[in-house]
Amino acid sequence: MATLRLGDIAPDFTQESNEGPIEFHKWMGSSWAVLFSHPKDFTPVCTTELGATAKLKAEFDKRNVKPLAVSVDPVDSHTKWIGDINETQHTTVNFPLLADADKKVANLYDMIHPNASDTMTVRSVFIIDANKKIRTTLTYPASTGRNFDEILRVIDSLQLTDRYSVATPVNWKNGDDCVILPSITDPEIIKSKFPKGHTELKPYLRMTPQPNK
Ligand code: BEZ
């Protein structure tokens, strides 16, 4: 198993899920994906994370992103657990949960870190673009629930970079000023790409209003 790095093509796989078998690349189609692992079914932090993800469906849809959860338990366990998630988190799980009992996906994506646990996955996140490229990886310990607002924020930043040639500065939030990519230096291109204008604090530090606001 090779280390997966940013820019790599996300490995394809076929695996069972509570919604039937998933052929990953085919399932993605022309969408982005967030592939994220959960240490185990019937665990409290995971229960809250899956509930939160279900409630964010409209936000994922807006960004053309499909969430796909991984847990190393079989389908019948997932089905029972999803009942608990729906009940306790007051939602309906609306995305598939891979039943990775043979750890095919967990191993392919290096989601088991044996010095943390031999059997459970850590909380991995892979943000994958529509070209199947890995654009972000995050790794959290089992005991820390992830911040899904941060995952959406990273997706917003990546999609702004792709569409408008801007990067996002420290603690950026949707609507804040962005920075012009350092690779853009031609004044005519800057004028046409950033019609709202820009402020040059240093030749390498040029702020512009968020282009799509
Ligand atoms: C949880 O998902 O709640 C959890 C899993 C493993 C260790 C600690 C918490």
Coordinates of N, CA and C and ligand atoms in Angstrom, one line a residue:
M1 N 0.8 -1.2 0.0 CA 0.0 0.0 0.0 C 0.9 1.3 0.0
A2 N 0.7 2.1 -1.1 CA 1.5 3.3 -1.2 C 0.8 4.4 -0.3
T3 N 1.6 5.3 0.1 CA 1.1 6.5 0.8 C 0.3 7.3 -0.2
L4 N -0.9 7.7 0.2 CA -1.7 8.5 -0.7 C -1.4 10.0 -0.4
R5 N -1.1 10.7 -1.5 CA -0.7 12.1 -1.3 C -1.6 13.0 -2.1
L6 N -1.6 14.3 -1.8 CA -2.4 15.3 -2.5 C -2.0 15.2 -4.0
G7 N -3.0 15.3 -4.9 CA -2.7 15.2 -6.3 C -2.8 13.8 -6.9
D8 N -2.7 12.8 -6.0 CA -2.8 11.4 -6.5 C -4.3 11.1 -6.9
I9 N -4.4 10.2 -7.8 CA -5.8 9.7 -8.1 C -6.2 8.8 -7.0
A10 N -7.5 9.1 -6.5 CA -8.0 8.3 -5.4 C -8.2 6.9 -5.9
P11 N -7.7 5.9 -5.2 CA -7.8 4.5 -5.7 C -9.3 4.1 -5.8
D12 N -9.6 3.4 -6.9 CA -10.9 2.9 -7.1 C -11.2 1.6 -6.3
F13 N -12.4 1.3 -6.0 CA -12.7 0.0 -5.3 C -14.2 -0.3 -5.6
T14 N -14.5 -1.5 -5.3 CA -15.9 -1.9 -5.2 C -16.1 -2.5 -3.9
Q15 N -17.2 -2.0 -3.2 CA -17.4 -2.5 -1.8 C -18.9 -2.4 -1.5
E16 N -19.3 -3.3 -0.6 CA -20.7 -3.3 -0.1 C -21.0 -2.1 0.6
S17 N -22.3 -1.7 0.6 CA -22.7 -0.6 1.5 C -24.2 -0.9 1.9
N18 N -24.7 -0.1 2.8 CA -26.1 -0.3 3.2 C -27.0 0.0 2.0
E19 N -26.5 0.7 0.9 CA -27.3 1.0 -0.2 C -27.0 0.0 -1.4
G20 N -26.3 -1.1 -1.1 CA -25.9 -2.0 -2.2 C -24.4 -1.8 -2.6
P21 N -23.9 -2.6 -3.5 CA -22.5 -2.5 -3.8 C -22.2 -1.1 -4.5
I22 N -21.0 -0.6 -4.1 CA -20.6 0.7 -4.7 C -19.3 0.6 -5.4
E23 N -19.4 0.9 -6.7 CA -18.1 1.1 -7.5 C -17.7 2.5 -7.4
F24 N -16.7 2.8 -6.7 CA -16.4 4.1 -6.2 C -16.4 5.2 -7.3
H25 N -15.5 5.0 -8.3 CA -15.4 6.0 -9.4 C -16.7 6.2 -10.1
K26 N -17.3 5.1 -10.4 CA -18.6 5.1 -11.2 C -19.6 5.9 -10.3
W27 N -19.7 5.5 -9.0 CA -20.6 6.1 -8.1 C -20.4 7.7 -8.0
M28 N -19.1 8.1 -8.1 CA -18.9 9.5 -8.0 C -19.4 10.2 -9.2
G29 N -19.3 9.6 -10.4 CA -19.7 10.3 -11.6 C -18.9 11.5 -11.8
S30 N -19.6 12.6 -12.0 CA -18.9 13.9 -12.2 C -19.0 14.8 -10.9
S31 N -19.2 14.1 -9.8 CA -19.3 14.9 -8.5 C -17.9 14.8 -7.9
W32 N -17.7 15.7 -6.9 CA -16.6 15.5 -5.9 C -17.1 14.5 -4.9
A33 N -16.2 14.0 -4.0 CA -16.6 13.1 -2.9 C -15.8 13.5 -1.7
V34 N -16.5 13.2 -0.5 CA -15.8 13.2 0.8 C -15.9 11.8 1.3
L35 N -14.8 11.1 1.3 CA -14.7 9.7 1.8 C -14.1 9.8 3.2
F36 N -14.9 9.3 4.2 CA -14.5 9.6 5.6 C -14.8 8.3 6.4
S37 N -13.8 8.0 7.3 CA -13.9 6.7 8.0 C -14.4 6.9 9.5
H38 N -15.0 5.9 10.0 CA -15.5 5.8 11.4 C -14.9 4.6 12.1
P39 N -14.4 4.8 13.3 CA -13.7 3.7 13.9 C -14.6 2.4 14.0
K40 N -15.9 2.5 14.2 CA -16.7 1.3 14.5 C -18.2 1.7 14.6
D41 N -19.1 0.8 14.3 CA -20.5 1.0 14.4 C -20.9 1.1 15.9
F42 N -22.0 1.8 16.2 CA -22.5 1.9 17.6 C -21.5 2.5 18.5
T43 N -20.8 3.6 18.0 CA -19.9 4.4 18.9 C -20.5 5.8 18.9
P44 N -20.3 6.5 20.1 CA -21.1 7.7 20.3 C -20.6 8.9 19.3
V45 N -19.3 9.1 19.2 CA -18.9 10.2 18.4 C -19.3 10.0 17.0
C46 N -19.1 8.8 16.4 CA -19.5 8.5 15.0 C -20.9 8.8 14.8
T47 N -21.8 8.4 15.8 CA -23.2 8.6 15.7 C -23.5 10.1 15.5
T48 N -22.8 10.9 16.2 CA -23.1 12.4 16.1 C -22.6 12.9 14.7
E49 N -21.4 12.4 14.3 CA -20.9 12.8 13.0 C -21.8 12.4 11.8
L50 N -22.3 11.2 11.8 CA -23.1 10.8 10.7 C -24.4 11.5 10.7
G51 N -25.0 11.8 11.9 CA -26.2 12.7 11.9 C -25.9 14.0 11.4
A52 N -24.8 14.6 11.7 CA -24.4 16.0 11.2 C -24.3 16.0 9.7
T53 N -23.6 15.0 9.2 CA -23.4 14.9 7.7 C -24.8 14.8 7.0
A54 N -25.7 14.0 7.5 CA -27.0 13.9 6.9 C -27.7 15.3 6.9
K55 N -27.6 16.0 8.0 CA -28.2 17.3 8.0 C -27.6 18.4 7.1
L56 N -26.4 18.1 6.6 CA -25.7 19.0 5.7 C -25.9 18.7 4.3
K57 N -26.9 17.8 4.0 CA -27.1 17.4 2.6 C -27.2 18.5 1.6
A58 N -28.0 19.5 2.0 CA -28.2 20.7 1.0 C -26.8 21.4 0.8
E59 N -26.0 21.5 1.8 CA -24.7 22.1 1.6 C -23.7 21.3 0.7
F60 N -23.8 20.0 0.9 CA -22.9 19.1 0.0 C -23.5 19.2 -1.4
D61 N -24.8 19.1 -1.6 CA -25.4 19.2 -2.9 C -25.0 20.5 -3.6
K62 N -25.1 21.6 -2.9 CA -24.7 22.9 -3.5 C -23.3 22.9 -4.1
R63 N -22.5 22.2 -3.5 CA -21.0 22.1 -3.9 C -20.8 21.0 -4.8
N64 N -21.8 20.2 -5.2 CA -21.6 19.0 -6.1 C -20.7 18.0 -5.4
V65 N -20.9 17.7 -4.1 CA -20.1 16.8 -3.4 C -21.0 15.7 -2.8
K66 N -20.5 14.4 -3.0 CA -21.2 13.3 -2.4 C -20.5 12.7 -1.2
P67 N -21.1 12.7 0.0 CA -20.4 12.1 1.1 C -20.5 10.5 1.1
L68 N -19.4 9.9 1.5 CA -19.4 8.4 1.5 C -18.6 8.0 2.8
A69 N -19.3 7.4 3.7 CA -18.7 7.0 5.0 C -18.2 5.5 4.9
V70 N -17.2 5.3 5.7 CA -16.6 3.9 5.8 C -16.6 3.5 7.2
S71 N -17.1 2.2 7.5 CA -16.9 1.7 8.8 C -16.7 0.2 8.6
V72 N -15.8 -0.4 9.4 CA -15.4 -1.8 9.2 C -16.3 -2.8 9.8
D73 N -17.6 -2.6 9.6 CA -18.6 -3.5 10.1 C -19.5 -3.9 8.9
P74 N -20.3 -5.0 9.1 CA -21.1 -5.5 8.0 C -22.4 -4.7 7.8
V75 N -23.1 -5.0 6.7 CA -24.3 -4.3 6.3 C -25.4 -4.4 7.4
D76 N -25.6 -5.6 7.9 CA -26.7 -5.7 8.9 C -26.5 -4.8 10.1
S77 N -25.2 -4.7 10.5 CA -24.9 -3.9 11.7 C -25.1 -2.4 11.3
H78 N -24.7 -2.0 10.1 CA -24.9 -0.6 9.6 C -26.4 -0.3 9.7
T79 N -27.2 -1.2 9.2 CA -28.6 -0.9 9.1 C -29.2 -0.7 10.4
K80 N -28.8 -1.5 11.4 CA -29.4 -1.3 12.8 C -28.8 0.0 13.4
W81 N -27.6 0.3 13.1 CA -27.0 1.5 13.7 C -27.6 2.8 13.0
I82 N -27.9 2.7 11.7 CA -28.5 3.9 11.1 C -29.9 4.2 11.7
G83 N -30.6 3.2 12.1 CA -31.8 3.4 12.9 C -31.6 4.2 14.1
D84 N -30.5 3.9 14.9 CA -30.2 4.6 16.1 C -29.8 6.1 15.7
I85 N -29.0 6.2 14.6 CA -28.6 7.6 14.3 C -29.8 8.4 13.9
N86 N -30.7 7.9 13.1 CA -31.9 8.6 12.7 C -32.7 9.0 14.0
E87 N -32.8 8.1 14.9 CA -33.6 8.3 16.1 C -32.9 9.4 17.0
T88 N -31.6 9.2 17.3 CA -31.0 10.1 18.3 C -30.6 11.4 17.7
Q89 N -30.3 11.5 16.4 CA -29.8 12.7 15.8 C -30.9 13.5 15.1
H90 N -32.1 12.9 15.1 CA -33.3 13.6 14.5 C -33.1 13.9 13.1
T91 N -32.7 12.9 12.3 CA -32.4 13.1 10.9 C -32.7 11.8 10.2
T92 N -32.4 11.7 8.9 CA -32.4 10.5 8.1 C -31.1 10.4 7.4
V93 N -30.3 9.4 7.6 CA -29.1 9.2 6.9 C -29.4 9.1 5.4
N94 N -28.8 10.0 4.6 CA -29.1 10.1 3.2 C -27.9 9.9 2.3
F95 N -26.9 9.2 2.8 CA -25.7 8.9 2.0 C -25.3 7.5 2.4
P96 N -24.5 6.8 1.5 CA -24.1 5.4 1.9 C -23.0 5.3 2.9
L97 N -23.1 4.2 3.6 CA -22.1 3.8 4.6 C -21.5 2.5 4.1
L98 N -20.2 2.5 3.7 CA -19.6 1.3 3.2 C -19.4 0.3 4.3
A99 N -19.7 -1.0 4.0 CA -19.6 -2.1 4.9 C -18.3 -2.7 4.7
D100 N -17.3 -2.2 5.3 CA -15.9 -2.6 5.0 C -15.3 -3.6 5.9
A101 N -16.2 -4.7 6.1 CA -15.8 -5.7 7.1 C -14.5 -6.4 6.8
D102 N -14.2 -6.5 5.5 CA -12.9 -7.1 5.1 C -11.7 -6.1 5.1
K103 N -12.0 -4.9 5.4 CA -11.1 -3.8 5.5 C -10.4 -3.4 4.2
K104 N -11.1 -3.7 3.1 CA -10.5 -3.5 1.8 C -10.2 -2.0 1.6
V105 N -11.2 -1.2 1.9 CA -11.1 0.3 1.7 C -10.2 0.9 2.8
A106 N -10.4 0.4 4.0 CA -9.6 0.9 5.1 C -8.1 0.7 4.8
N107 N -7.7 -0.5 4.3 CA -6.3 -0.7 4.0 C -5.9 0.1 2.7
L108 N -6.7 0.1 1.7 CA -6.4 0.8 0.5 C -6.1 2.3 0.8
Y109 N -6.8 2.9 1.7 CA -6.6 4.3 2.1 C -5.8 4.5 3.4
D110 N -5.2 3.4 3.9 CA -4.4 3.6 5.1 C -5.1 4.2 6.2
M111 N -6.3 3.7 6.5 CA -7.1 4.3 7.5 C -7.0 3.6 8.9
I112 N -6.2 2.5 8.9 CA -5.9 1.8 10.2 C -4.4 2.2 10.5
H113 N -4.3 2.8 11.7 CA -2.9 3.2 12.2 C -2.6 2.3 13.4
P114 N -1.9 1.2 13.2 CA -1.8 0.2 14.2 C -1.3 0.7 15.5
N115 N -0.5 1.7 15.6 CA 0.0 2.2 16.9 C -1.1 3.0 17.6
A116 N -2.2 3.3 16.9 CA -3.4 3.9 17.6 C -4.4 2.8 17.9
S117 N -4.7 1.9 16.9 CA -5.5 0.7 17.2 C -5.3 -0.3 16.0
D118 N -5.2 -1.5 16.4 CA -5.0 -2.6 15.4 C -6.3 -2.9 14.5
T119 N -7.4 -2.6 15.1 CA -8.7 -3.0 14.5 C -9.6 -1.9 14.0
M120 N -9.6 -0.7 14.7 CA -10.5 0.4 14.3 C -9.7 1.3 13.4
T121 N -10.5 2.0 12.5 CA -9.9 3.0 11.7 C -9.8 4.3 12.5
V122 N -8.8 5.1 12.1 CA -8.8 6.5 12.7 C -9.9 7.3 11.9
R123 N -10.1 8.5 12.2 CA -11.0 9.3 11.5 C -10.3 10.0 10.3
S124 N -10.3 9.4 9.2 CA -9.7 9.9 8.0 C -10.7 10.7 7.2
V125 N -10.3 11.7 6.5 CA -11.1 12.4 5.5 C -10.3 12.6 4.2
F126 N -10.9 12.2 3.1 CA -10.3 12.4 1.8 C -11.3 13.3 1.0
I127 N -10.9 14.5 0.6 CA -11.7 15.3 -0.3 C -11.2 15.0 -1.7
I128 N -12.0 14.6 -2.5 CA -11.6 14.1 -3.9 C -12.4 14.9 -4.9
D129 N -11.7 15.4 -5.9 CA -12.4 16.3 -6.9 C -13.1 15.5 -8.0
A130 N -13.7 16.1 -8.9 CA -14.5 15.4 -10.0 C -13.5 14.7 -11.0
N131 N -12.2 15.1 -11.0 CA -11.3 14.3 -11.8 C -10.7 13.2 -11.0
K132 N -11.2 12.9 -9.8 CA -10.8 11.8 -9.0 C -9.4 12.0 -8.3
K133 N -9.0 13.3 -8.3 CA -7.8 13.6 -7.6 C -8.0 13.9 -6.1
I134 N -7.1 13.4 -5.3 CA -7.2 13.7 -3.8 C -6.7 15.1 -3.6
R135 N -7.6 16.0 -3.1 CA -7.3 17.4 -2.9 C -7.0 17.8 -1.5
T136 N -7.5 16.9 -0.5 CA -7.2 17.2 0.9 C -7.3 15.9 1.6
T137 N -6.4 15.8 2.6 CA -6.5 14.6 3.6 C -6.4 15.2 5.0
L138 N -7.3 14.6 5.8 CA -7.3 15.0 7.3 C -7.2 13.7 8.1
T139 N -6.6 13.7 9.2 CA -6.6 12.5 10.1 C -6.8 13.0 11.5
Y140 N -7.9 12.5 12.1 CA -8.2 12.8 13.5 C -8.2 11.5 14.3
P141 N -8.0 11.7 15.6 CA -8.1 10.5 16.4 C -9.5 10.1 16.6
A142 N -9.7 8.8 17.1 CA -11.0 8.2 17.2 C -11.9 9.1 18.2
S143 N -11.2 9.6 19.2 CA -12.0 10.3 20.3 C -12.4 11.7 20.0
T144 N -11.9 12.3 18.8 CA -12.3 13.7 18.5 C -13.2 13.7 17.3
G145 N -14.4 14.2 17.5 CA -15.3 14.4 16.4 C -14.8 15.5 15.4
R146 N -15.0 15.2 14.1 CA -14.5 16.2 13.2 C -15.4 17.4 13.1
N147 N -14.9 18.5 12.5 CA -15.7 19.7 12.3 C -16.1 19.8 10.9
F148 N -17.4 19.4 10.6 CA -17.9 19.4 9.2 C -18.0 20.7 8.6
D149 N -18.1 21.8 9.4 CA -18.1 23.1 8.8 C -16.7 23.4 8.2
E150 N -15.7 22.9 8.9 CA -14.3 23.0 8.3 C -14.2 22.3 7.0
I151 N -14.8 21.1 7.0 CA -14.7 20.3 5.7 C -15.4 21.1 4.6
L152 N -16.5 21.7 4.8 CA -17.2 22.5 3.8 C -16.4 23.7 3.5
R153 N -15.7 24.3 4.5 CA -14.9 25.5 4.2 C -13.7 25.2 3.3
V154 N -13.1 24.0 3.5 CA -12.0 23.6 2.7 C -12.5 23.3 1.2
I155 N -13.6 22.7 1.1 CA -14.2 22.5 -0.3 C -14.4 23.8 -0.9
D156 N -15.0 24.8 -0.2 CA -15.2 26.1 -0.8 C -13.9 26.7 -1.3
S157 N -12.9 26.6 -0.4 CA -11.6 27.2 -0.8 C -11.0 26.5 -2.1
L158 N -11.1 25.2 -2.1 CA -10.6 24.5 -3.3 C -11.4 24.8 -4.6
Q159 N -12.7 25.0 -4.4 CA -13.5 25.3 -5.6 C -13.3 26.7 -6.1
L160 N -13.0 27.6 -5.1 CA -12.7 29.0 -5.5 C -11.3 29.0 -6.2
T161 N -10.4 28.3 -5.8 CA -9.1 28.2 -6.4 C -9.2 27.7 -7.9
D162 N -10.0 26.7 -8.0 CA -10.2 26.1 -9.4 C -10.9 27.1 -10.3
R163 N -11.9 27.8 -9.8 CA -12.8 28.6 -10.6 C -12.2 30.0 -10.8
Y164 N -11.6 30.5 -9.8 CA -11.3 32.0 -9.9 C -9.8 32.3 -9.6
S165 N -8.9 31.3 -9.5 CA -7.5 31.6 -9.3 C -7.2 32.4 -8.1
V166 N -7.9 32.1 -7.0 CA -7.6 32.8 -5.7 C -7.3 31.7 -4.7
A167 N -6.5 32.1 -3.7 CA -6.3 31.2 -2.5 C -7.0 31.9 -1.4
T168 N -7.1 31.2 -0.2 CA -7.9 31.8 0.9 C -6.9 31.9 2.1
P169 N -6.9 33.1 2.7 CA -6.0 33.3 3.8 C -6.4 32.7 5.1
V170 N -5.6 33.0 6.1 CA -5.8 32.4 7.5 C -7.2 32.7 8.0
N171 N -7.8 31.7 8.5 CA -9.2 31.8 9.1 C -10.2 32.3 8.2
W172 N -10.0 32.2 6.9 CA -11.0 32.7 5.9 C -12.3 32.0 6.1
K173 N -13.3 32.9 5.9 CA -14.7 32.4 5.9 C -15.4 32.8 4.6
N174 N -16.4 32.1 4.2 CA -17.1 32.4 3.0 C -17.5 33.9 3.0
G175 N -17.1 34.7 2.0 CA -17.5 36.1 1.9 C -16.3 37.0 2.3
D176 N -15.3 36.5 2.9 CA -14.1 37.3 3.2 C -13.2 37.5 2.0
D177 N -12.3 38.5 2.1 CA -11.4 38.7 1.0 C -10.5 37.5 0.7
C178 N -10.1 37.3 -0.5 CA -9.2 36.2 -0.9 C -7.9 36.8 -1.3
V179 N -6.9 35.9 -1.6 CA -5.6 36.4 -2.1 C -5.5 35.9 -3.6
I180 N -4.9 36.7 -4.4 CA -4.7 36.4 -5.8 C -3.5 35.4 -5.8
L181 N -3.7 34.3 -6.6 CA -2.6 33.3 -6.6 C -1.3 33.9 -7.1
P182 N -0.2 33.6 -6.4 CA 1.1 34.1 -6.7 C 1.5 33.9 -8.2
S183 N 1.0 32.8 -8.8 CA 1.4 32.5 -10.2 C 0.8 33.5 -11.2
I184 N -0.1 34.3 -10.8 CA -0.7 35.3 -11.7 C 0.0 36.6 -11.5
T185 N 0.7 37.0 -12.6 CA 1.6 38.2 -12.4 C 1.3 39.2 -13.5
D186 N 0.7 38.8 -14.6 CA 0.4 39.7 -15.8 C -0.7 40.7 -15.4
P187 N -0.4 42.0 -15.4 CA -1.4 43.1 -14.9 C -2.7 43.0 -15.8
E188 N -2.6 42.7 -17.0 CA -3.8 42.7 -17.9 C -4.7 41.5 -17.4
I189 N -4.0 40.3 -17.2 CA -4.8 39.2 -16.7 C -5.4 39.5 -15.3
I190 N -4.7 40.1 -14.5 CA -5.2 40.5 -13.2 C -6.4 41.4 -13.3
K191 N -6.3 42.3 -14.2 CA -7.4 43.3 -14.4 C -8.7 42.5 -14.9
S192 N -8.5 41.6 -15.8 CA -9.7 40.9 -16.4 C -10.2 39.8 -15.4
K193 N -9.3 39.2 -14.7 CA -9.8 38.1 -13.8 C -10.4 38.7 -12.5
F194 N -10.0 39.8 -12.1 CA -10.5 40.4 -10.8 C -11.1 41.8 -11.0
P195 N -12.2 41.8 -11.7 CA -12.9 43.1 -12.0 C -13.3 43.9 -10.8
K196 N -13.4 43.2 -9.6 CA -13.7 44.0 -8.4 C -12.5 44.8 -7.9
G197 N -11.3 44.6 -8.5 CA -10.1 45.3 -8.0 C -9.4 44.5 -7.0
H198 N -8.2 45.0 -6.7 CA -7.4 44.3 -5.7 C -6.5 45.4 -4.9
T199 N -6.0 45.0 -3.8 CA -5.1 45.8 -3.0 C -3.8 45.1 -2.9
E200 N -2.7 45.8 -3.3 CA -1.4 45.1 -3.2 C -0.7 45.6 -2.0
L201 N -0.6 44.7 -1.0 CA 0.0 45.0 0.3 C 1.5 44.8 0.1
K202 N 1.9 43.8 -0.7 CA 3.3 43.5 -1.1 C 3.1 42.9 -2.5
P203 N 4.1 42.9 -3.3 CA 3.9 42.3 -4.6 C 3.4 40.9 -4.6
Y204 N 3.7 40.2 -3.5 CA 3.3 38.8 -3.4 C 2.0 38.6 -2.6
L205 N 1.5 39.7 -2.0 CA 0.3 39.6 -1.1 C -0.7 40.6 -1.7
R206 N -1.6 40.1 -2.5 CA -2.6 40.9 -3.2 C -4.0 40.4 -2.8
M207 N -4.8 41.3 -2.2 CA -6.1 40.9 -1.7 C -7.1 41.3 -2.7
T208 N -8.2 40.5 -2.8 CA -9.3 40.8 -3.7 C -10.6 40.3 -3.1
P209 N -11.7 41.1 -3.3 CA -13.0 40.6 -2.8 C -13.2 39.2 -3.3
Q210 N -13.9 38.4 -2.5 CA -14.3 37.0 -3.0 C -15.0 37.1 -4.4
P211 N -14.4 36.5 -5.4 CA -15.0 36.7 -6.8 C -16.4 36.3 -7.0
N212 N -16.9 35.3 -6.3 CA -18.3 34.9 -6.5 C -19.3 35.4 -5.5
K213 N -19.0 36.5 -4.8 CA -19.9 37.1 -3.9 C -20.4 38.5 -4.4
Ligands
BEZ1 C1 -16.6 7.1 19.1 O1 -16.8 7.0 18.0 O2 -17.4 7.6 19.9 C2 -15.3 6.6 19.7 C3 -14.7 5.5 19.1 C4 -13.5 5.1 19.6 C5 -12.9 5.7 20.7 C6 -13.6 6.8 21.3 C7 -14.8 7.2 20.8

